[in-house]
């Protein structure tokens, strides 16, 4: 079972390599263990393979092939209690609101400051202690 405070494992899902690497570096500096997925399909494989090891998913909404909306639905079917923060370069809109209604834990508008990301992750993890 994953840790409850500090050192949690986060799966970052985004098809933008620079974004993924930047988020990974920043989160690792403050003690998180970070896994990366370049697509929705890869994210689903990681969630299935590492069930119980991943504490939170940071999920981009707009990706090629399988979008974040479909990834969120499938993650929730596999692991209903796994918190997912969705993020997008588009302001909170109808799609984002629908994802929050379907179980996303929070929404972040890209680009975001690292402090905003860190605070949001901590708040979501505290709300979703498993």
C-alpha positions as MATLAB code, in Angstrom:
seq = 'XXXXXXXXXXXXXXXXXXXXXXXXXXXXXXXXXXXXXXXXXXXXXXXXXXXXXXXXXXXXXXXXXXXXXXXXXXXXXXXXXXXXXXXXXXXXXXXXXXXXXXXXXXXXXXXXXXXXXXXXXXXXXXXXXX';
ca = [
       0.000    0.000    0.000;
       1.252    3.459   -0.831;
       2.311    5.873    1.900;
      -0.246    8.241    3.439;
       1.944   11.342    3.954;
       4.966   12.379    1.915;
       6.738   10.330   -0.697;
       3.561    9.449   -2.586;
       3.678    8.101   -6.113;
       2.166   10.246   -8.847;
       1.482    9.177  -12.422;
       1.843   12.106  -14.829;
      -0.025   11.582  -18.091;
       0.626   14.023  -20.930;
       1.702   13.681  -24.547;
       3.898   16.803  -24.212;
       7.346   15.558  -23.208;
       8.621   18.942  -22.015;
       5.607   19.366  -19.744;
       5.958   15.828  -18.323;
       9.677   16.238  -17.666;
       9.191   19.644  -16.027;
       6.455   18.377  -13.727;
       8.447   15.254  -12.905;
      11.566   17.228  -11.979;
       9.658   19.679   -9.797;
       7.678   16.977   -7.992;
      10.715   14.778   -7.405;
      12.515   17.738   -5.823;
       9.850   17.885   -3.122;
       9.881   14.156   -2.434;
       7.287   12.598   -4.708;
       7.994    9.505   -6.753;
       6.839   10.223  -10.313;
       5.909    7.832  -13.096;
       5.241    9.067  -16.619;
       2.834    7.996  -19.328;
       2.892    9.482  -22.812;
      -0.633    8.415  -23.758;
      -3.940    7.340  -22.324;
      -3.285    3.742  -23.264;
       0.069    3.769  -21.470;
      -1.536    5.373  -18.411;
      -4.157    2.631  -18.198;
      -1.462   -0.055  -18.439;
       0.463    1.622  -15.577;
      -2.627    1.927  -13.375;
      -3.461   -1.733  -13.953;
       0.125   -2.932  -13.468;
       0.758   -0.811  -10.369;
      -2.652   -1.020   -8.708;
      -2.310    0.130   -5.109;
       1.112    1.721   -5.753;
      -0.066    4.912   -7.470;
      -1.482    7.531   -5.113;
      -2.622   10.138   -7.644;
      -2.883   10.671  -11.397;
      -2.180   14.039  -13.030;
      -4.027   13.750  -16.342;
      -4.014   16.003  -19.387;
      -7.440   16.237  -21.014;
      -6.384   16.723  -24.633;
      -4.201   13.947  -26.031;
      -3.968   12.114  -29.338;
      -5.895    8.867  -29.745;
      -7.515    8.421  -26.316;
      -8.446   11.679  -24.612;
      -8.340   12.366  -20.909;
     -12.106   12.004  -20.561;
     -11.993    8.369  -21.664;
      -8.863    7.698  -19.587;
     -10.584    9.097  -16.485;
     -13.649    6.898  -16.993;
     -11.497    3.785  -17.410;
      -9.304    4.607  -14.410;
     -12.414    5.054  -12.262;
     -13.695    1.630  -13.405;
     -10.360    0.027  -12.447;
      -9.774    1.936   -9.222;
     -12.674    4.131   -8.138;
     -10.805    5.616   -5.178;
      -7.681    6.668   -7.120;
      -7.636   10.494   -7.179;
      -7.216   12.107  -10.588;
      -6.375   15.761  -11.175;
      -7.269   16.786  -14.714;
      -5.455   19.634  -16.406;
      -5.839   21.508  -19.639;
      -4.634   24.570  -21.473;
      -8.275   25.536  -21.851;
     -10.218   27.235  -19.068;
     -12.686   25.227  -17.044;
     -15.444   24.540  -19.556;
     -18.304   22.106  -20.063;
     -15.936   19.165  -20.698;
     -13.869   19.931  -17.601;
     -16.972   20.320  -15.461;
     -18.289   16.984  -16.752;
     -15.004   15.315  -15.780;
     -15.302   16.726  -12.264;
     -18.832   15.320  -12.089;
     -17.508   11.943  -13.306;
     -14.981   11.671  -10.504;
     -11.998   13.898  -11.219;
     -10.701   15.255   -7.912;
      -9.667   18.683   -9.183;
      -8.943   20.766  -12.286;
      -5.784   22.743  -13.074;
      -5.501   25.255  -15.899;
      -2.171   25.026  -17.777;
       0.242   26.624  -17.536;
       0.212   26.581  -13.759;
       2.725   27.623  -11.159;
       4.471   24.788   -9.372;
       3.170   26.072   -6.019;
      -0.395   25.773   -7.310;
       0.271   22.206   -8.434;
       1.907   21.268   -5.128;
      -0.938   22.719   -3.041;
      -3.596   21.059   -5.217;
      -1.862   17.673   -5.024;
      -1.532   17.878   -1.245;
      -5.189   18.934   -0.813;
      -6.423   16.111   -3.046;
      -4.226   13.531   -1.312;
      -5.422   14.634    2.119;
      -9.062   14.394    0.988;
      -8.486   10.968   -0.508;
      -6.375    9.171    2.059;
      -6.793    5.508    1.345;
];
